[in-house]
Coordinates of C-alpha atoms in Angstrom, one line a residue:
X1 CA 5.6 -15.5 9.3
X2 CA 6.0 -14.5 12.9
X3 CA 9.7 -14.4 12.8
X4 CA 9.5 -12.2 9.8
X5 CA 7.1 -9.8 11.6
X6 CA 9.6 -9.8 14.6
X7 CA 12.3 -8.9 12.2
X8 CA 10.3 -6.0 10.6
X9 CA 9.3 -4.7 14.2
X10 CA 12.8 -4.9 15.3
X11 CA 14.0 -3.1 12.1
X12 CA 11.5 -0.3 12.6
X13 CA 12.5 -0.1 16.3
X14 CA 16.2 0.1 15.4
X15 CA 15.5 2.9 12.9
X16 CA 13.5 4.9 15.4
X17 CA 16.3 4.6 17.9
X18 CA 18.8 5.6 15.3
X19 CA 16.6 8.7 14.4
X20 CA 16.6 9.7 18.1
X21 CA 20.3 9.1 18.5
X22 CA 21.2 11.4 15.5
X23 CA 18.6 13.9 16.8
X24 CA 20.3 14.1 20.1
X25 CA 23.7 14.5 18.3
X26 CA 22.1 17.3 16.1
X27 CA 20.9 19.1 19.3
X28 CA 24.6 18.8 20.7
X29 CA 26.0 20.2 17.4
X30 CA 23.5 23.2 17.5
X31 CA 24.6 23.8 21.2
X32 CA 28.3 24.0 20.1
X33 CA 27.3 26.4 17.4
X34 CA 25.4 28.5 19.8
X35 CA 28.7 28.6 22.1
X36 CA 30.9 29.6 19.2
X37 CA 28.4 32.2 18.1
X38 CA 28.2 33.6 21.6
X39 CA 32.0 33.9 22.0
X40 CA 32.3 35.4 18.5
X41 CA 29.7 37.9 19.3
X42 CA 31.6 39.0 22.4
X43 CA 35.0 39.1 20.5
X44 CA 33.3 41.4 18.0
X45 CA 32.4 43.7 20.7
X46 CA 35.8 43.5 22.2
X47 CA 37.4 44.4 18.8
X48 CA 35.5 47.5 18.2
X49 CA 38.8 49.5 18.3
X50 CA 38.8 50.6 21.9
X51 CA 40.3 47.5 23.3
X52 CA 44.0 46.8 22.4
X53 CA 46.2 47.8 19.7
X54 CA 46.0 44.9 17.4
X55 CA 42.3 43.9 16.6
X56 CA 43.4 40.6 14.9
X57 CA 45.2 39.4 18.1
X58 CA 43.4 38.2 21.0
X59 CA 45.4 36.9 23.9
X60 CA 43.7 34.5 26.4
X61 CA 44.9 32.8 29.6
X62 CA 42.8 29.8 30.0
X63 CA 42.4 27.4 33.0
X64 CA 41.5 23.9 32.6
X65 CA 40.3 22.0 35.8
X66 CA 41.5 18.4 36.0
X67 CA 40.0 15.5 37.8
X68 CA 41.9 13.6 40.4
X69 CA 42.5 10.1 39.2
X70 CA 42.6 7.0 41.6
X71 CA 46.3 6.8 41.2
X72 CA 46.7 10.2 42.8
X73 CA 47.4 12.2 39.6
X74 CA 45.0 14.4 37.4
X75 CA 43.1 13.4 34.3
X76 CA 41.5 15.9 31.8
X77 CA 38.6 14.2 30.3
X78 CA 36.7 16.0 27.4
X79 CA 39.5 18.6 27.3
X80 CA 38.0 20.1 24.1
X81 CA 34.8 20.6 25.8
X82 CA 36.4 21.8 28.9
X83 CA 38.3 24.4 26.9
X84 CA 35.3 25.6 25.1
X85 CA 33.3 26.0 28.4
X86 CA 36.3 27.8 29.9
X87 CA 36.4 30.2 27.0
X88 CA 32.7 31.0 27.2
X89 CA 33.0 31.5 30.9
X90 CA 36.1 33.8 30.4
X91 CA 34.5 35.9 27.7
X92 CA 31.4 36.4 29.9
X93 CA 33.5 37.4 32.8
X94 CA 35.1 40.1 30.6
X95 CA 31.7 41.1 29.4
X96 CA 30.4 41.7 32.9
X97 CA 33.7 43.5 34.2
X98 CA 34.2 45.8 31.2
X99 CA 31.6 48.5 31.5
X100 CA 32.8 50.1 28.3
X101 CA 31.7 47.3 26.0
X102 CA 28.7 47.9 23.8
X103 CA 25.5 46.1 24.4
X104 CA 24.9 42.7 23.1
X105 CA 23.9 42.8 19.4
X106 CA 21.1 40.3 18.8
X107 CA 21.3 40.6 15.0
X108 CA 25.0 39.9 14.8
X109 CA 24.6 37.0 17.3
X110 CA 21.8 35.5 15.0
X111 CA 24.0 36.0 11.9
X112 CA 26.9 34.2 13.6
X113 CA 24.8 31.4 14.6
X114 CA 23.5 31.0 11.2
X115 CA 27.0 30.9 9.9
X116 CA 28.2 28.3 12.4
X117 CA 25.2 26.1 11.7
X118 CA 25.9 26.2 8.0
X119 CA 29.6 25.5 8.6
X120 CA 28.5 22.3 10.6
X121 CA 26.2 21.2 7.8
X122 CA 23.1 22.4 9.3
X123 CA 20.7 24.7 7.1
X124 CA 17.6 25.4 9.1
X125 CA 15.2 27.9 7.4
X126 CA 14.9 29.8 10.8
X127 CA 17.4 30.1 13.7
X128 CA 17.1 32.8 16.5
X129 CA 18.7 33.4 19.9
X130 CA 16.9 35.1 22.7
X131 CA 18.0 35.8 26.4
X132 CA 16.1 33.8 28.8
X133 CA 14.0 36.0 31.1
X134 CA 10.6 37.3 31.5
X135 CA 10.1 38.2 27.9
X136 CA 11.3 34.9 26.5
X137 CA 8.9 33.7 23.7
X138 CA 7.9 30.1 23.2
X139 CA 9.3 28.4 19.9
X140 CA 5.9 27.5 18.5
X141 CA 6.2 24.8 15.8
X142 CA 10.0 24.9 16.1
X143 CA 12.7 22.8 17.8
X144 CA 14.4 24.4 20.7
X145 CA 17.2 24.1 23.1
X146 CA 18.2 26.1 26.2
X147 CA 21.9 26.9 26.3
X148 CA 24.1 27.1 29.5
X149 CA 27.7 27.7 29.5
X150 CA 28.3 24.7 31.8
X151 CA 26.1 21.9 33.0
X152 CA 26.0 23.3 36.4
X153 CA 24.9 26.7 35.4
X154 CA 21.3 28.0 34.6
X155 CA 20.5 28.5 30.8
X156 CA 21.1 31.9 29.4
X157 CA 19.9 31.4 25.9
X158 CA 16.9 29.9 24.3
X159 CA 17.6 28.9 20.6
X160 CA 14.6 28.3 18.4
X161 CA 15.3 26.7 14.9
X162 CA 13.5 24.9 12.2
X163 CA 13.1 21.1 12.4
X164 CA 16.0 19.4 10.9
X165 CA 14.2 16.0 9.9
X166 CA 15.7 16.4 6.5
X167 CA 19.3 16.5 7.9
X168 CA 18.6 13.5 10.2
X169 CA 17.0 11.5 7.5
X170 CA 19.9 12.2 5.2
X171 CA 22.3 10.9 7.8
X172 CA 20.0 7.7 7.9
X173 CA 19.6 7.5 4.1
X174 CA 22.1 4.5 3.8
X175 CA 20.6 2.3 6.4
X176 CA 16.9 3.4 5.3
X177 CA 17.7 2.4 1.8
X178 CA 19.4 -0.8 2.8
X179 CA 16.4 -1.7 5.2
X180 CA 13.8 -0.8 2.6
X181 CA 15.5 -2.9 0.0
X182 CA 15.7 -5.9 2.4
X183 CA 12.1 -5.4 3.4
X184 CA 10.9 -5.2 -0.3
X185 CA 13.1 -8.3 -1.2
X186 CA 11.6 -10.1 1.8
X187 CA 8.0 -9.2 0.8
X188 CA 8.7 -10.4 -2.7
X189 CA 10.1 -13.6 -1.5
X190 CA 7.2 -14.1 0.7
X191 CA 4.7 -13.4 -2.1
X192 CA 6.7 -15.7 -4.4
X193 CA 6.7 -18.5 -1.7
X194 CA 3.1 -18.0 -1.2
X195 CA 2.3 -18.1 -4.9
X196 CA 4.3 -21.3 -5.5
X197 CA 2.8 -22.9 -2.3
X198 CA -0.7 -22.1 -3.8
X199 CA 0.3 -23.4 -7.2
X200 CA 1.7 -26.6 -5.5
X201 CA -1.5 -27.0 -3.5
X202 CA -3.6 -26.7 -6.7
X203 CA -1.3 -29.3 -8.4
X204 CA -1.6 -31.6 -5.5
X205 CA -5.4 -31.2 -5.5
X206 CA -5.4 -31.9 -9.3
X207 CA -3.2 -35.0 -8.7
X208 CA -5.7 -36.3 -6.0
X209 CA -8.7 -35.5 -8.2
X210 CA -7.1 -37.3 -11.1
X211 CA -6.3 -40.4 -8.9
X212 CA -9.8 -40.4 -7.4
X213 CA -11.5 -40.1 -11.0
X214 CA -8.9 -42.4 -12.7
X215 CA -9.7 -45.1 -10.0
X216 CA -13.3 -44.7 -10.4
X217 CA -13.1 -44.9 -14.1
X218 CA -10.9 -48.1 -13.9
X219 CA -13.0 -49.9 -11.1
X220 CA -16.2 -50.0 -13.3
X221 CA -15.0 -51.9 -16.3
X222 CA -12.7 -54.0 -14.3
X223 CA -15.6 -54.9 -12.0
X224 CA -17.8 -55.8 -15.0
X225 CA -15.2 -57.9 -16.8
X226 CA -14.4 -59.7 -13.4
X227 CA -18.0 -60.4 -12.8
X228 CA -18.5 -61.8 -16.3
X229 CA -15.4 -63.9 -16.1
X230 CA -16.3 -65.2 -12.6
X231 CA -19.8 -66.2 -13.9
X232 CA -18.3 -68.1 -16.7
X233 CA -15.9 -69.9 -14.2
X234 CA -18.6 -70.7 -11.6
X235 CA -21.5 -71.5 -13.9
X236 CA -19.8 -72.6 -17.1
X237 CA -22.1 -74.5 -19.4
X238 CA -20.5 -75.7 -22.4
X239 CA -24.0 -76.3 -24.2
X240 CA -25.1 -72.6 -23.5
X241 CA -23.0 -71.1 -26.3
X242 CA -25.1 -68.0 -26.7
X243 CA -24.6 -67.2 -22.9
X244 CA -20.9 -67.9 -23.1
X245 CA -20.6 -65.5 -26.1
X246 CA -22.5 -62.9 -24.2
X247 CA -20.2 -63.0 -21.3
X248 CA -17.2 -63.0 -23.6
X249 CA -18.6 -60.0 -25.4
X250 CA -19.0 -58.1 -22.2
X251 CA -15.3 -59.0 -21.3
X252 CA -14.1 -57.7 -24.7
X253 CA -16.1 -54.5 -24.5
X254 CA -14.8 -53.7 -21.1
X255 CA -11.1 -54.6 -22.1
X256 CA -11.6 -52.5 -25.2
X257 CA -12.8 -49.7 -23.1
X258 CA -9.7 -49.9 -20.6
X259 CA -7.4 -50.0 -23.6
X260 CA -9.0 -46.9 -25.2
X261 CA -8.6 -45.1 -21.7
X262 CA -4.9 -46.1 -21.5
X263 CA -4.4 -44.8 -25.0
X264 CA -6.1 -41.6 -24.1
X265 CA -3.8 -41.1 -21.1
X266 CA -0.8 -41.9 -23.2
X267 CA -1.7 -39.6 -25.9
X268 CA -1.8 -36.7 -23.4
X269 CA 2.0 -36.7 -23.4
X270 CA 3.3 -33.4 -25.1
X271 CA 6.0 -35.5 -26.9
X272 CA 3.3 -37.6 -28.3
X273 CA 1.5 -34.5 -29.7
X274 CA 4.7 -33.1 -31.1
X275 CA 5.4 -36.3 -33.2
X276 CA 1.8 -36.9 -34.0
X277 CA 1.1 -37.0 -37.8
X278 CA -2.2 -35.8 -39.0
X279 CA -4.0 -36.8 -42.1
X280 CA -5.1 -33.3 -43.1
X281 CA -7.6 -33.3 -45.9
X282 CA -10.8 -31.6 -47.1
X283 CA -13.5 -32.8 -44.8
X284 CA -17.2 -32.2 -45.0
X285 CA -18.3 -30.9 -41.6
X286 CA -22.0 -31.8 -41.6
X287 CA -21.7 -35.7 -41.9
X288 CA -19.1 -35.8 -39.1
X289 CA -21.2 -33.7 -36.8
X290 CA -24.3 -35.8 -37.6
X291 CA -22.5 -39.0 -37.0
X292 CA -21.0 -38.0 -33.7
X293 CA -24.3 -36.5 -32.6
X294 CA -26.2 -39.7 -33.3
X295 CA -23.5 -41.7 -31.4
X296 CA -23.6 -39.5 -28.4
X297 CA -27.4 -39.5 -28.2
X298 CA -27.4 -43.2 -28.3
X299 CA -24.8 -43.3 -25.3
X300 CA -26.6 -40.8 -23.3
X301 CA -28.6 -41.8 -20.2
X302 CA -30.8 -38.7 -20.4
X303 CA -32.9 -37.0 -23.2
X304 CA -30.7 -35.2 -25.5
X305 CA -31.7 -32.8 -28.3
X306 CA -29.0 -31.7 -30.8
X307 CA -29.9 -28.9 -33.3
X308 CA -27.5 -28.8 -36.2
X309 CA -27.3 -25.6 -38.3
X310 CA -24.6 -26.4 -41.0
X311 CA -25.0 -26.3 -44.8
X312 CA -24.4 -29.5 -46.7
X313 CA -21.4 -28.3 -48.8
X314 CA -19.4 -26.7 -45.9
X315 CA -15.9 -28.2 -45.8
X316 CA -12.7 -27.5 -43.7
X317 CA -9.2 -28.7 -43.9
X318 CA -8.7 -31.1 -41.0
X319 CA -8.1 -34.7 -40.0
X320 CA -11.5 -36.3 -39.8
X321 CA -10.6 -38.9 -37.1
X322 CA -9.5 -36.1 -34.7
X323 CA -12.0 -33.6 -35.7
X324 CA -14.6 -36.3 -34.7
X325 CA -12.8 -36.7 -31.4
X326 CA -13.1 -33.0 -30.8
X327 CA -16.6 -32.9 -31.5
X328 CA -17.3 -36.0 -29.4
X329 CA -15.4 -34.5 -26.3
X330 CA -17.2 -31.3 -26.6
X331 CA -20.8 -32.9 -27.0
X332 CA -20.1 -35.4 -24.3
X333 CA -19.1 -32.5 -21.8
X334 CA -22.3 -30.8 -22.8
X335 CA -24.3 -33.9 -22.0
X336 CA -22.5 -34.7 -18.7
X337 CA -22.5 -31.1 -17.2
X338 CA -26.4 -30.6 -17.6
X339 CA -29.6 -31.3 -15.8
X340 CA -32.0 -34.1 -16.5
X341 CA -32.2 -33.1 -20.1
X342 CA -29.9 -31.0 -22.5
X343 CA -30.3 -29.0 -25.7
X344 CA -27.2 -28.6 -27.7
X345 CA -26.9 -26.2 -30.7
X346 CA -24.1 -26.8 -33.3
X347 CA -23.6 -24.2 -35.9
X348 CA -20.8 -23.7 -38.5
X349 CA -19.8 -21.4 -41.2
X350 CA -16.5 -20.7 -43.3
X351 CA -14.8 -19.2 -40.3
X352 CA -15.9 -21.3 -37.3
X353 CA -17.9 -23.8 -35.5
X354 CA -19.8 -23.5 -32.2
X355 CA -21.1 -25.9 -29.8
X356 CA -23.6 -24.4 -27.3
X357 CA -25.7 -26.0 -24.7
X358 CA -28.0 -25.0 -21.9
X359 CA -26.2 -26.9 -19.1
X360 CA -25.1 -25.9 -15.7
X361 CA -22.4 -23.6 -16.9
X362 CA -18.9 -22.8 -15.6
X363 CA -18.0 -19.9 -13.1
X364 CA -15.9 -17.2 -14.6
X365 CA -13.0 -17.8 -12.2
X366 CA -12.5 -21.4 -13.4
X367 CA -12.7 -20.7 -17.3
X368 CA -8.9 -20.0 -17.7
X369 CA -8.0 -23.4 -16.3
X370 CA -10.4 -25.9 -18.1
X371 CA -7.8 -26.6 -20.8
X372 CA -5.2 -27.6 -18.3
X373 CA -4.2 -31.2 -18.0
X374 CA -6.2 -33.2 -15.4
X375 CA -8.0 -30.1 -14.3
X376 CA -11.6 -30.3 -13.3
X377 CA -13.8 -27.6 -11.9
X378 CA -13.8 -27.9 -8.0
X379 CA -17.4 -27.1 -7.2
X380 CA -21.0 -28.3 -7.2
X381 CA -21.6 -31.9 -8.3
X382 CA -19.1 -32.0 -11.0
X383 CA -17.1 -34.7 -9.3
X384 CA -20.0 -37.0 -9.5
X385 CA -19.6 -37.1 -13.3
X386 CA -17.1 -39.6 -14.7
X387 CA -13.9 -38.4 -16.2
X388 CA -10.2 -37.7 -15.5
X389 CA -9.7 -34.1 -16.7
X390 CA -8.0 -34.8 -20.0
X391 CA -10.7 -34.3 -22.6
X392 CA -10.4 -30.5 -23.1
X393 CA -6.7 -30.7 -22.8
X394 CA -6.7 -33.2 -25.8
X395 CA -9.3 -30.9 -27.7
X396 CA -6.9 -27.8 -27.2
X397 CA -3.8 -29.7 -28.3
X398 CA -5.4 -31.0 -31.5
X399 CA -7.0 -27.6 -32.3
X400 CA -3.4 -26.1 -32.1
X401 CA -2.1 -28.8 -34.5
X402 CA -4.8 -27.9 -36.8
X403 CA -3.7 -24.3 -36.7
X404 CA -7.1 -23.2 -35.3
X405 CA -8.0 -21.6 -31.9
X406 CA -10.6 -22.4 -29.3
X407 CA -12.4 -20.1 -26.9
X408 CA -15.2 -20.6 -24.4
X409 CA -17.8 -18.4 -22.8
X410 CA -20.2 -19.6 -20.0
X411 CA -22.7 -18.4 -17.5
X412 CA -23.5 -20.5 -14.4
X413 CA -27.2 -21.8 -14.8
X414 CA -27.5 -20.7 -18.4
X415 CA -24.9 -22.9 -20.4
X416 CA -21.5 -22.9 -22.1
X417 CA -20.5 -22.2 -25.7
X418 CA -17.1 -23.4 -27.3
X419 CA -16.0 -21.8 -30.5
X420 CA -13.5 -23.3 -32.8
X421 CA -12.1 -20.8 -35.3
X422 CA -10.5 -22.1 -38.3
X423 CA -8.1 -19.1 -39.0
X424 CA -6.3 -19.6 -35.6
X425 CA -7.5 -16.1 -34.1
X426 CA -8.9 -16.3 -30.7
X427 CA -12.0 -14.5 -29.7
X428 CA -11.2 -11.9 -27.2

């Protein structure tokens, strides 16, 4: 990030330097326009009809001063600038020596300046020239330059003109567009990178949570089965058949539990869901709800009150086994994620079935993710509850296979409500 920040700052510094460089060039261009306008204004006064026979022909004798080179000869650096300065000096000498010339015409001078500026690609809204003297006015709010015929002479004109930021920015448009595009692209790439880093961290956290929860889930039945087997080996009594059967029963229960857990994990494969065949039939809802509710109340280690509001003759097209699993998962979650006791309300009609509880609820920010594989809400004491983040994923996949939809609403501290809609339209 620091390297990117340095690049951005460097790019801004470069653009600022480029702006100043073009601004200096623009001022030089304005200065040359002033020189040409000054010369043309003097020529206009010379060609007023009283000087020479041919107004269209102007004969000049120009002297260009050379600079002695180290080899003994002469060099003429910046010869065009030298010629321009020489012409300017020459015409001002004529102006001072010819007393018959009319006075300087400021309006003509200003018009000539505007034409020269336009010919050079500069279009200021205002551009005026004034002689430098006691009455010289300041260029309030405008750019200005003081013009001298040569670098060694004092300025004779002050030129005020509208700021040419538009012209300078137009000259920089290529590099500005390129730099802006690069910065936008870099910003997008940084956002994209951070977005995926965030997702990878979430996935990594989910993986760690799954590993932790799965290890916890596996350790308990393994430990129980190990203890039962160890007891049989250490204190085996062939005559105590009842005791032996009890230990074997415990081992079988734990192994069945492990087998079911492994089967649940394998069933989470998307390919498994795609090839899964359902036994869709007309199913009476109330008996399944009552059977699952009774089983979950017996299994619970806390007081559980389940209110069922379903008519006896209500039916739906579904696979009875998987419908029972859906209800089992939702009721089990309602029991797990609650206080010392829980009240669950199950209602159904021809369009939907709802399972609502008065448990601890789910924060709004986590609701969009609760159906993701391996996801568990990362807050409060939820990690103290057994599970490996597959139950709601399973519920959602089976619901989709039924052609139904599932939605959830929840408020922390008040409870959660799941709604299964039989027509497949999700609640919004």
